[in-house]
């Protein structure tokens, strides 16, 4: 490595630490706010040491709408992940074994869909669902999330799948295995960690999704990100409750994010950056 | 195994998935284009009828729409430029593997997976006087903070700050991953030639990273164009349209004003903007490493 001068080292430390603090501080602020009483929340200068209260967490779990939103978010995210894997895993198996144009064409299609912002599908889904009576149903949102999750999973799984030694598959075929048996008995066991990681990334996406949930859900299928916006609208001054809800929504995804951090690059960059 | 016939056997594993994805994406896009040629409005009692390109003609005399185009452009250019520059600096720092700085990389995960709506809410809290910490921090260095969210210029700045906070870690991590694949011997040769550290960053790291900067930049631009939840909760497009982007106005037209036909025209325009920006990068995407086996 090229030698740095002492001054540069000091500068790098300063920028690095400063940047780290700027990431932590906003998050810590919301966590602290969720543990402060209404009186402490508005104290000036802000209190950094205070007697924590869990009243806001107790309050959100006694709120029927919030509890319903937890249930809806879980149903929608888990079902969408399950269906997405069902579609994406065989497709990845096929793409990994195809070559030339047969490979590039589906991959490019999937990449373009992966990159297109959801906004462009918003109005037609609203109009179509309005006609088909799919507004405010779980299945309505589950279907929409396939658009984002299937390409995400394929792009995340493909590098993992490509790392399977071809000899293993070829040996299985010589032994008389059908393609289906190669997929189920040979490949899936080898890429299972990748499947789990891509499933988790798809779960994070579905759990976080706001735009479609806002537009196609109503009272019955409200999800957590929409529920928190309702809090803002109706209880605009109850910042303790709002922060507690925010912390509750982000904790699972942050934990999942730590677990799959190694795999996230290929999923999020769609293979554009060597990982 | 690689004959044409053998390859065809894989189609049945691919075809259902492609069919579903195609149905779920292409049909809605066609529907949007069709709707954009109608007068469909859920608020008006008049039946929807075909009106040709009238919605598009009207767009260009709609001041609110014309105002949203530069806002969209500002909210692409400024945050993405800041993310690329800051991301580069952070990636360079992490590549140095400074003792005791490993935790920084772990921290990156949080903004990357944070629900965008929570991110927006967090900044809403931070920018709220008394409640949030931004103005308190400024007061520590003797600056009286502005009323962020009710002043048009500062509201735009607030959205930019939130976007930079949220997506710099993604950029930094992409850069770092790419940098780790750079050949070590180039740096060793630089040492022999007596190059300084700053020169090695400027003349080795930066040029080698250029393709990655381009790809990550394209990704960020596309996502920045579609920024929504942060604006929704932080400023709701205000004050006085100061943070209303094209797609946000499309949302408002469709779901607040219920003018579905007109809103569809805005979305088609938005889609065209997107294609225009991404078209030059398609060649690059084709050179993606996963395209060949």
XYZ file of C-alpha atoms in Angstrom:
568
model
C 0.000 0.000 0.000
C 1.033 3.557 -0.682
C 2.303 5.335 2.452
C 0.199 8.154 3.880
C 1.563 11.115 5.748
C 0.483 11.475 9.390
C -1.682 14.446 8.533
C -3.610 12.526 5.933
C -4.185 9.679 8.375
C -5.549 12.117 10.949
C -7.777 13.721 8.302
C -9.127 10.331 7.194
C -9.931 9.423 10.807
C -11.710 12.734 11.340
C -13.854 12.436 8.214
C -14.587 8.764 8.922
C -15.632 9.361 12.524
C -17.586 12.496 11.603
C -19.446 10.561 8.926
C -20.157 7.673 11.285
C -21.585 10.048 13.882
C -23.768 11.701 11.248
C -25.295 8.308 10.453
C -25.869 7.288 14.070
C -27.064 10.578 15.505
C -30.356 10.923 13.551
C -31.278 7.310 14.305
C -30.345 7.668 17.968
C -32.437 10.841 18.149
C -35.589 8.991 17.088
C -34.872 6.094 19.458
C -34.396 8.573 22.336
C -37.569 10.417 21.404
C -39.523 7.157 21.553
C -38.350 6.745 25.156
C -39.069 10.307 26.323
C -42.198 11.666 27.963
C -43.996 14.426 26.038
C -42.496 16.953 28.491
C -38.921 15.691 28.033
C -39.359 15.561 24.253
C -39.791 19.329 24.046
C -37.169 20.263 26.645
C -34.652 22.818 25.396
C -31.724 22.339 25.245
C -32.523 18.709 24.347
C -32.058 16.127 27.067
C -29.495 13.420 26.413
C -29.855 11.880 29.860
C -33.402 11.249 31.019
C -35.536 8.634 32.736
C -36.776 6.385 29.911
C -40.452 5.543 29.622
C -42.015 2.703 27.650
C -45.473 4.265 27.641
C -45.378 4.987 23.894
C -44.553 1.387 23.036
C -47.341 0.209 25.302
C -49.677 2.679 23.594
C -48.980 1.526 20.033
C -49.518 -2.121 20.971
C -52.880 -1.209 22.446
C -53.860 0.534 19.231
C -56.076 -1.775 17.134
C -55.090 -0.162 13.834
C -51.380 -0.577 14.536
C -51.792 -4.224 15.545
C -53.842 -4.844 12.393
C -51.100 -3.154 10.358
C -48.443 -5.467 11.854
C -50.571 -8.455 10.872
C -51.188 -7.121 7.353
C -47.538 -6.252 6.792
C -46.506 -9.767 7.827
C -49.154 -11.500 5.678
C -48.377 -9.412 2.606
C -44.580 -9.496 2.889
C -44.349 -13.235 3.662
C -46.814 -14.276 0.944
C -45.129 -12.091 -1.623
C -41.703 -13.488 -0.754
C -43.020 -17.050 -1.002
C -44.672 -16.491 -4.403
C -41.653 -14.551 -5.674
C -39.291 -17.393 -4.789
C -41.625 -19.856 -6.484
C -41.330 -17.839 -9.698
C -37.726 -16.666 -9.402
C -35.897 -19.860 -8.413
C -36.817 -21.965 -11.501
C -36.211 -18.916 -13.707
C -32.728 -18.415 -12.259
C -32.029 -22.121 -12.756
C -32.943 -21.760 -16.433
C -31.009 -18.520 -17.001
C -27.905 -19.919 -15.303
C -27.887 -22.764 -17.820
C -28.702 -20.738 -20.915
C -26.039 -19.087 -23.052
C -25.747 -16.399 -25.699
C -28.860 -14.566 -26.791
C -31.168 -16.932 -24.946
C -29.511 -15.711 -21.759
C -29.087 -12.029 -22.558
C -32.645 -11.376 -23.680
C -34.492 -12.494 -20.524
C -31.757 -11.018 -18.319
C -31.926 -7.620 -19.954
C -35.739 -7.641 -19.704
C -35.532 -8.476 -16.016
C -32.845 -5.854 -15.446
C -34.930 -3.120 -17.071
C -37.958 -4.098 -14.988
C -35.739 -4.184 -11.905
C -34.595 -0.621 -12.601
C -37.920 0.922 -13.581
C -39.426 2.951 -10.747
C -42.732 1.661 -9.396
C -44.301 5.073 -9.902
C -45.028 4.273 -13.570
C -47.315 1.381 -12.580
C -49.204 3.283 -9.920
C -52.146 4.769 -11.821
C -52.898 1.748 -14.027
C -52.920 -0.591 -11.023
C -55.277 1.743 -9.225
C -57.587 1.915 -12.246
C -57.405 -1.846 -12.949
C -57.877 -2.817 -9.287
C -60.754 -0.393 -8.994
C -62.415 -2.249 -11.893
C -61.524 -5.745 -10.621
C -62.512 -4.962 -7.002
C -58.971 -5.712 -5.817
C -58.489 -2.482 -3.875
C -57.959 -3.059 -0.158
C -57.202 -6.773 -0.553
C -54.082 -8.628 0.528
C -53.740 -10.377 -2.813
C -53.775 -7.054 -4.660
C -50.645 -5.823 -2.941
C -48.998 -9.261 -3.017
C -49.323 -9.340 -6.827
C -47.853 -5.847 -7.226
C -44.843 -6.708 -5.079
C -44.004 -9.595 -7.452
C -42.954 -6.964 -10.003
C -40.152 -5.838 -7.710
C -39.297 -9.009 -5.822
C -38.940 -11.485 -8.697
C -36.270 -9.449 -10.570
C -34.546 -8.634 -7.272
C -34.280 -12.316 -6.338
C -33.142 -13.413 -9.812
C -30.349 -10.835 -9.856
C -29.236 -11.703 -6.383
C -29.315 -15.471 -6.942
C -27.673 -15.587 -10.351
C -24.070 -14.992 -9.187
C -24.588 -17.622 -6.470
C -25.996 -20.065 -8.991
C -23.149 -19.437 -11.431
C -20.656 -20.484 -8.757
C -22.026 -24.069 -8.771
C -19.442 -26.293 -10.473
C -20.957 -27.448 -13.768
C -19.507 -30.915 -13.262
C -21.984 -31.556 -10.437
C -24.990 -30.922 -12.689
C -23.460 -32.831 -15.597
C -22.660 -35.825 -13.391
C -26.269 -35.886 -12.208
C -27.533 -35.811 -15.800
C -25.204 -38.673 -16.793
C -26.592 -40.639 -13.846
C -30.006 -40.244 -15.474
C -31.423 -37.349 -13.436
C -34.095 -35.201 -15.071
C -33.766 -31.405 -15.086
C -36.330 -31.242 -12.312
C -34.242 -33.587 -10.192
C -31.102 -31.561 -10.922
C -32.914 -28.435 -9.749
C -34.405 -29.917 -6.598
C -31.740 -32.418 -5.502
C -28.494 -30.809 -6.699
C -28.841 -27.068 -7.215
C -31.312 -25.885 -4.577
C -29.394 -27.493 -1.678
C -26.218 -25.814 -2.949
C -27.693 -22.323 -3.258
C -30.012 -22.471 -0.253
C -28.144 -19.759 1.672
C -28.483 -17.481 -1.351
C -32.191 -18.292 -1.597
C -32.669 -17.409 2.064
C -30.677 -14.174 1.697
C -32.566 -13.096 -1.425
C -35.848 -13.972 0.282
C -34.858 -11.742 3.197
C -33.993 -8.860 0.860
C -37.382 -9.270 -0.824
C -39.013 -9.296 2.615
C -37.242 -6.047 3.522
C -38.464 -4.462 0.299
C -42.075 -5.577 0.833
C -42.072 -4.565 4.502
C -40.753 -1.090 3.628
C -42.872 -0.400 0.544
C -44.974 2.709 0.895
C -46.233 4.067 -2.426
C -48.460 1.171 -3.542
C -49.555 0.409 -0.009
C -50.718 4.011 0.277
C -52.742 3.853 -2.917
C -54.296 0.378 -2.997
C -54.951 -0.261 0.712
C -57.756 1.157 2.791
C -58.951 0.340 6.281
C -58.709 -3.480 6.097
C -55.256 -4.036 4.590
C -53.362 -1.003 5.897
C -49.648 -1.811 6.245
C -47.160 -0.410 8.764
C -45.616 2.371 6.621
C -49.119 3.666 5.852
C -50.230 3.299 9.472
C -47.374 5.532 10.594
C -48.457 8.217 8.142
C -51.972 8.049 9.580
C -50.439 8.676 13.019
C -48.790 11.781 11.601
C -52.067 13.012 10.184
C -54.331 12.393 13.172
C -52.011 12.604 16.143
C -49.512 15.096 14.786
C -48.288 16.160 18.198
C -47.800 12.720 19.725
C -44.198 12.436 18.657
C -43.454 9.773 21.267
C -45.962 7.368 19.745
C -44.840 8.233 16.225
C -41.185 7.588 17.067
C -42.007 4.348 18.871
C -43.876 3.152 15.769
C -40.927 4.201 13.568
C -38.476 2.275 15.765
C -40.748 -0.764 15.738
C -40.884 -0.765 11.911
C -37.149 -0.357 11.409
C -35.803 -2.837 13.969
C -36.606 -6.039 12.038
C -35.239 -4.744 8.724
C -32.035 -3.454 10.310
C -31.443 -6.844 11.948
C -32.152 -8.636 8.654
C -29.888 -6.168 6.868
C -26.977 -7.057 9.146
C -27.582 -10.760 8.557
C -27.478 -10.551 4.766
C -25.068 -7.646 4.321
C -22.662 -9.793 2.300
C -25.312 -10.582 -0.277
C -26.910 -7.176 -0.494
C -24.455 -5.777 -3.035
C -25.343 -8.160 -5.838
C -29.058 -7.766 -5.129
C -29.025 -3.995 -5.052
C -26.612 -3.376 -7.897
C -28.099 -6.047 -10.161
C -24.642 -7.443 -10.871
C -23.400 -4.114 -12.171
C -20.551 -4.052 -9.668
C -18.206 -6.927 -9.058
C -18.919 -8.378 -5.636
C -25.662 -30.529 -22.810
C -25.251 -27.268 -24.657
C -26.913 -28.190 -27.881
C -29.874 -26.128 -28.928
C -32.285 -28.865 -27.888
C -30.806 -29.220 -24.440
C -31.069 -25.468 -23.963
C -34.681 -25.484 -25.039
C -35.483 -27.883 -22.201
C -34.843 -25.041 -19.770
C -37.507 -22.824 -21.333
C -40.315 -24.348 -19.347
C -38.591 -23.212 -16.152
C -38.228 -19.699 -17.474
C -41.385 -19.137 -19.507
C -44.000 -19.009 -16.712
C -41.968 -16.462 -14.755
C -41.346 -14.280 -17.788
C -45.028 -14.490 -18.729
C -46.161 -13.369 -15.269
C -43.647 -10.520 -15.110
C -44.507 -9.410 -18.622
C -48.215 -9.400 -17.847
C -47.707 -7.451 -14.630
C -45.543 -4.744 -16.202
C -46.328 -4.353 -19.889
C -50.119 -4.381 -19.510
C -50.111 -1.548 -16.919
C -47.802 0.544 -19.090
C -50.141 0.125 -22.068
C -53.096 0.964 -19.815
C -51.330 4.172 -18.705
C -50.818 5.257 -22.298
C -54.457 4.506 -23.136
C -55.721 6.332 -20.019
C -53.580 9.347 -20.880
C -55.656 9.775 -24.057
C -58.944 9.886 -22.152
C -60.746 12.360 -19.928
C -61.217 9.791 -17.125
C -61.776 11.510 -13.801
C -63.198 9.858 -10.680
C -64.521 13.174 -9.502
C -66.449 14.232 -12.537
C -69.815 12.714 -13.408
C -69.042 12.949 -17.131
C -68.261 9.604 -18.702
C -64.678 9.070 -19.766
C -64.088 9.682 -23.459
C -61.243 9.621 -25.910
C -59.703 13.094 -26.228
C -56.519 12.394 -28.183
C -53.467 14.284 -27.076
C -55.406 17.042 -25.298
C -53.998 16.054 -21.912
C -50.478 16.410 -23.262
C -51.233 19.787 -24.831
C -52.653 20.976 -21.536
C -49.512 19.863 -19.678
C -47.463 22.561 -21.321
C -49.687 25.389 -20.176
C -49.986 23.986 -16.643
C -47.685 26.141 -14.534
C -47.668 23.698 -11.666
C -46.421 20.987 -14.017
C -43.822 23.264 -15.622
C -42.609 24.207 -12.158
C -42.142 20.538 -11.221
C -39.654 19.807 -14.023
C -36.780 21.969 -12.693
C -37.515 20.708 -9.161
C -37.105 17.135 -10.404
C -33.859 18.074 -12.114
C -32.462 19.797 -9.010
C -33.431 16.818 -6.870
C -31.560 14.525 -9.252
C -28.411 16.525 -9.899
C -27.588 17.889 -6.442
C -28.186 14.832 -4.242
C -26.650 12.365 -6.708
C -23.543 14.526 -7.175
C -23.200 14.839 -3.396
C -23.707 11.089 -2.926
C -21.067 10.235 -5.529
C -18.478 12.628 -4.098
C -19.114 11.754 -0.464
C -19.427 8.054 -1.292
C -16.059 8.165 -3.031
C -14.368 9.818 -0.048
C -15.889 7.332 2.390
C -14.957 4.371 0.190
C -11.349 5.610 -0.027
C -11.235 5.884 3.770
C -12.585 2.383 4.249
C -10.229 0.934 1.675
C -7.328 2.143 3.843
C -8.512 -0.286 6.566
C -7.656 2.174 9.324
C -7.314 0.375 12.669
C -10.469 0.736 14.726
C -12.699 1.873 11.851
C -14.276 -1.450 10.869
C -17.565 -0.461 12.548
C -18.169 2.183 9.887
C -18.930 -0.455 7.296
C -21.474 -2.103 9.577
C -23.198 1.232 10.085
C -23.831 1.523 6.364
C -26.421 -1.205 6.530
C -28.895 0.867 8.543
C -29.678 3.633 6.010
C -29.673 1.060 3.187
C -32.494 -1.000 4.652
C -34.386 1.718 6.501
C -37.986 2.095 5.244
C -37.968 5.305 3.168
C -41.042 6.513 4.996
C -39.248 6.147 8.338
C -36.274 7.990 6.887
C -38.537 10.860 5.883
C -40.237 10.847 9.254
C -36.879 10.898 11.018
C -35.828 14.023 9.133
C -39.230 15.596 9.707
C -38.581 15.201 13.427
C -34.997 16.452 13.163
C -36.020 19.582 11.263
C -38.947 20.412 13.539
C -37.980 23.320 15.819
C -37.621 22.382 19.517
C -38.249 18.715 18.847
C -35.442 18.010 16.410
C -31.729 18.371 16.754
C -30.674 20.163 13.570
C -31.198 23.707 14.808
C -29.844 22.796 18.238
C -26.589 21.582 16.651
C -26.416 24.757 14.572
C -26.930 26.874 17.693
C -23.909 25.162 19.280
C -21.725 26.731 16.590
C -23.517 30.057 16.870
C -25.891 29.811 13.908
C -29.585 30.540 14.281
C -31.230 27.799 12.253
C -33.945 28.663 9.722
C -37.484 27.394 9.807
C -36.525 24.517 7.544
C -39.773 23.073 6.316
C -41.746 26.282 5.828
C -39.143 28.167 3.798
C -39.068 27.148 0.090
C -35.269 27.183 -0.275
C -34.558 25.447 3.011
C -37.303 22.873 2.424
C -35.569 21.885 -0.810
C -32.268 21.747 1.065
C -33.887 19.573 3.727
C -35.026 17.053 1.093
C -31.531 17.073 -0.403
C -29.914 16.460 2.997
C -32.249 13.557 3.718
C -31.502 12.033 0.292
C -27.745 12.391 0.777
C -27.949 10.814 4.229
C -30.063 7.951 2.919
C -28.183 6.892 -0.192
C -24.525 7.761 0.335
C -23.914 4.435 2.135
C -25.179 2.498 -0.900
C -22.856 4.462 -3.180
C -19.918 4.117 -0.774
C -20.382 0.375 -0.457
C -20.619 -0.106 -4.242
C -17.421 1.900 -4.692
C -15.619 0.023 -1.942
C -16.617 -3.355 -3.389
C -15.313 -2.312 -6.768
C -12.074 -0.885 -5.317
C -11.333 -4.152 -3.552
C -11.082 -5.878 -6.920
C -8.390 -3.473 -8.193
C -5.050 -5.183 -8.877
C -2.609 -4.604 -6.027
C 0.454 -4.502 -8.274
C -0.529 -1.135 -9.759
C -0.338 0.372 -6.285
C 2.955 -1.431 -5.641
C 4.374 0.033 -8.836
C 3.254 3.469 -7.656
C 5.141 2.962 -4.392
C 8.308 2.090 -6.321
C 7.852 5.212 -8.452
C 7.608 7.227 -5.249
C 4.018 8.402 -5.768
C 2.356 10.146 -2.845
C -0.860 8.808 -1.327
C -2.992 11.628 -2.721
C -1.536 11.049 -6.177
C -2.307 7.331 -5.986
C -5.945 8.159 -5.197
C -6.122 10.743 -7.951
C -4.283 8.837 -10.704
C -4.973 5.180 -9.880
C -8.121 4.749 -7.780
C -10.271 7.375 -9.471
C -9.611 6.323 -13.099
C -10.060 2.625 -12.284
C -13.340 3.407 -10.553
C -14.750 5.407 -13.472
C -16.942 2.618 -14.952
C -18.404 1.876 -11.515
C -19.062 5.569 -10.885
C -20.981 5.639 -14.153
C -23.103 2.565 -13.405
C -23.839 3.556 -9.802
C -24.613 7.091 -11.019
C -27.194 5.740 -13.470
C -28.797 3.661 -10.718
C -28.925 6.629 -8.390
C -30.314 9.003 -11.028
C -33.169 6.620 -11.803
C -34.031 6.225 -8.155
C -33.617 9.946 -7.480
C -36.060 10.683 -10.282
C -38.623 8.533 -8.527
C -38.095 9.998 -5.037
C -41.437 9.926 -3.282
C -41.883 8.822 0.342
C -39.357 11.337 1.694
C -41.068 14.249 -0.016
C -44.475 12.902 0.941
C -43.803 12.971 4.658
C -41.131 15.676 4.940
C -42.671 18.500 2.910
C -45.651 17.028 1.021
C -44.400 18.895 -2.032
C -44.575 22.246 -0.258
C -44.194 24.919 0.754
C -45.931 26.378 -2.311
C -44.710 23.596 -4.620
C -41.051 24.191 -3.754
C -40.352 20.456 -3.464
C -42.968 19.101 -5.874
C -41.316 16.835 -8.450
C -42.908 15.632 -11.703
C -43.908 12.276 -10.272
C -45.186 13.895 -7.077
C -47.436 16.159 -9.113
C -48.530 13.075 -11.060
C -49.467 11.450 -7.760
C -51.352 14.546 -6.560
C -53.250 14.859 -9.863
C -54.238 11.226 -9.781
C -55.009 10.605 -6.146
C -55.877 13.998 -4.671
C -57.594 15.535 -7.691
C -58.675 12.127 -9.089
C -57.965 13.265 -12.653
C -56.774 9.869 -13.801
C -56.466 10.719 -17.509
C -54.439 13.851 -16.913
C -52.277 12.190 -14.262
C -51.574 9.350 -16.703
C -50.256 11.901 -19.194
C -47.902 13.213 -16.496
C -46.723 9.671 -15.775
C -46.110 9.001 -19.477
C -44.038 12.184 -19.565
C -42.206 10.952 -16.451
C -41.555 7.619 -18.178
C -40.173 9.429 -21.232
C -37.843 11.458 -18.997
C -36.643 8.201 -17.515
C -36.018 6.584 -20.910
C -34.192 9.672 -22.115
C -31.855 9.564 -19.131
C -31.258 5.808 -19.200
C -31.025 5.233 -22.964
C -27.323 6.149 -23.187
C -26.495 3.623 -20.470
C -28.163 0.564 -22.013
C -24.963 -0.359 -23.857
C -23.221 -0.366 -20.530
C -25.830 -2.597 -18.954
C -25.342 -5.094 -21.774
C -21.717 -5.437 -20.760
C -22.864 -6.551 -17.312
C -20.780 -9.438 -16.010
C -23.793 -11.712 -15.510
C -24.747 -11.543 -19.172
C -22.315 -14.303 -20.169
C -21.496 -17.585 -18.597
